[in-house]
Coordinates of C-alpha atoms in Angstrom, one line a residue:
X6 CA -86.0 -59.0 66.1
X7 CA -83.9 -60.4 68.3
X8 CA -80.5 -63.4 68.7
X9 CA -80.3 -64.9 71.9
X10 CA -76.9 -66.8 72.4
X11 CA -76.6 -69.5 75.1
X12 CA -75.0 -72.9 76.0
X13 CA -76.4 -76.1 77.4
X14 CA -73.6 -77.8 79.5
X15 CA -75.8 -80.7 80.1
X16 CA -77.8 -81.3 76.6
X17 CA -78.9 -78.7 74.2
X18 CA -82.4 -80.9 73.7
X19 CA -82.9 -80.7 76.9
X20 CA -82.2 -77.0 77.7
X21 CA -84.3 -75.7 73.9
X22 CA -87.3 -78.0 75.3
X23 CA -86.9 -76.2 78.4
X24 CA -87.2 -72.9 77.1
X25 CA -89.8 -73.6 74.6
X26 CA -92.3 -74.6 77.4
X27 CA -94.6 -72.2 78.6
X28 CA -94.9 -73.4 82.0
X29 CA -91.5 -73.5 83.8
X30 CA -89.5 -71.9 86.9
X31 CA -87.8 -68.9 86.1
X32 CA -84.0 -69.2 86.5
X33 CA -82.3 -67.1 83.3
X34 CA -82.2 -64.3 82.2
X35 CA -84.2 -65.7 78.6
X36 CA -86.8 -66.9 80.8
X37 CA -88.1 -63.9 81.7
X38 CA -87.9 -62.7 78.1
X39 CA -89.9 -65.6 76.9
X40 CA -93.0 -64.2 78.3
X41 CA -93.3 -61.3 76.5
X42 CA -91.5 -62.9 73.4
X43 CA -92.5 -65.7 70.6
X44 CA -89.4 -67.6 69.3
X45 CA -89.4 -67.7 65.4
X46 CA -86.5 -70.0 65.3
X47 CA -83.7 -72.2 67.1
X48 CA -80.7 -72.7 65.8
X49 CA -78.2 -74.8 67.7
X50 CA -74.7 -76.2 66.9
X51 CA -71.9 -78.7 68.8
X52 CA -69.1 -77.3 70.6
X53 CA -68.6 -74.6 74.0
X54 CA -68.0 -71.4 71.9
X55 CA -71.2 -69.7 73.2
X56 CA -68.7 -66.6 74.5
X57 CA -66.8 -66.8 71.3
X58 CA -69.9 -67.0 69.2
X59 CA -71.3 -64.1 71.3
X60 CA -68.2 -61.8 70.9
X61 CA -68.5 -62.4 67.2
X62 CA -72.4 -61.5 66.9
X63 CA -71.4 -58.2 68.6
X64 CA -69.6 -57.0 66.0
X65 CA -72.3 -57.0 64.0
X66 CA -75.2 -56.1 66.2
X67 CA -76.2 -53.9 68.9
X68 CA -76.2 -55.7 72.3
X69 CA -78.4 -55.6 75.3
X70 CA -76.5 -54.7 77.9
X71 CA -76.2 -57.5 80.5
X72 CA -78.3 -59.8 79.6
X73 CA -77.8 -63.4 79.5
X74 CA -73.5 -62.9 80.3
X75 CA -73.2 -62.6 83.9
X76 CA -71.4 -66.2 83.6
X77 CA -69.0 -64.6 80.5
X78 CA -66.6 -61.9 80.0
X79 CA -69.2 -60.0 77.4
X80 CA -71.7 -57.5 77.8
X81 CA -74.6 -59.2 77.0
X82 CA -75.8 -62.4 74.7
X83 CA -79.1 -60.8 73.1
X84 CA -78.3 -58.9 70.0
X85 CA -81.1 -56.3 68.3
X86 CA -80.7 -57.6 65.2
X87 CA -82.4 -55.8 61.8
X88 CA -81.7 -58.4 58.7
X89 CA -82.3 -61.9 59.8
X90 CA -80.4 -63.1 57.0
X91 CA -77.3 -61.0 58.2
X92 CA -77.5 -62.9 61.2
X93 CA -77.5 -66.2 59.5
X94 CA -74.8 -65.0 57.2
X95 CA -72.6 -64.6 60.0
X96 CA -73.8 -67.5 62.0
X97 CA -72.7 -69.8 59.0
X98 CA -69.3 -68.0 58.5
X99 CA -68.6 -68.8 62.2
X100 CA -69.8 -72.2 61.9
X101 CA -68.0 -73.0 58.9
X102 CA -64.5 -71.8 60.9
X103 CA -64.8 -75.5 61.9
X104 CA -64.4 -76.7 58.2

């Protein structure tokens, strides 16, 4: 399984609709994913920490190298990830930073 982490600068409905359509122009790098993927879930939260979200996941998880960060100093925002509730685990500690 795997995270993809991204932002949407100009509404986050907007940009999950977007990529939840099958039918659409391909512009990112998750776009040309899509077609060969099935999303299970979407999780989305306020803020513009998509880089500092990112750096965290990779930590944890083994990255795909380039993909989806060619805007961000990282190598890549789609983790491999084994244990979906890891990823969670770690989503809501980050989250919670907030609190």
């Amino acid at each position: 399984m795997y995270v993809y982490v991204g932002s949407a600068m100009n509404g986050i409905w907007q940009r999950v609709s977007r990529h939840l359509r099958k039918n659409k122009k391909k512009h990112w790098h998750i776009d040309y994913l899509l077609k060969f993927a099935k999303i299970k879930a979407v999780v989305m939260y306020p803020g513009k920490r998509e880089e500092e979200l990112s750096r965290t996941l990779s930590k944890y998880f083994e990255g795909v190298q380039g993909f989806g960060a060619t805007d961000l100093r990282l190598k890549s925002n789609l983790y491999r990830v084994e244990n979906i509730d890891s990823f969670f685990g770690i989503a809501k500690g980050f989250l919670n930073q907030d609190d």
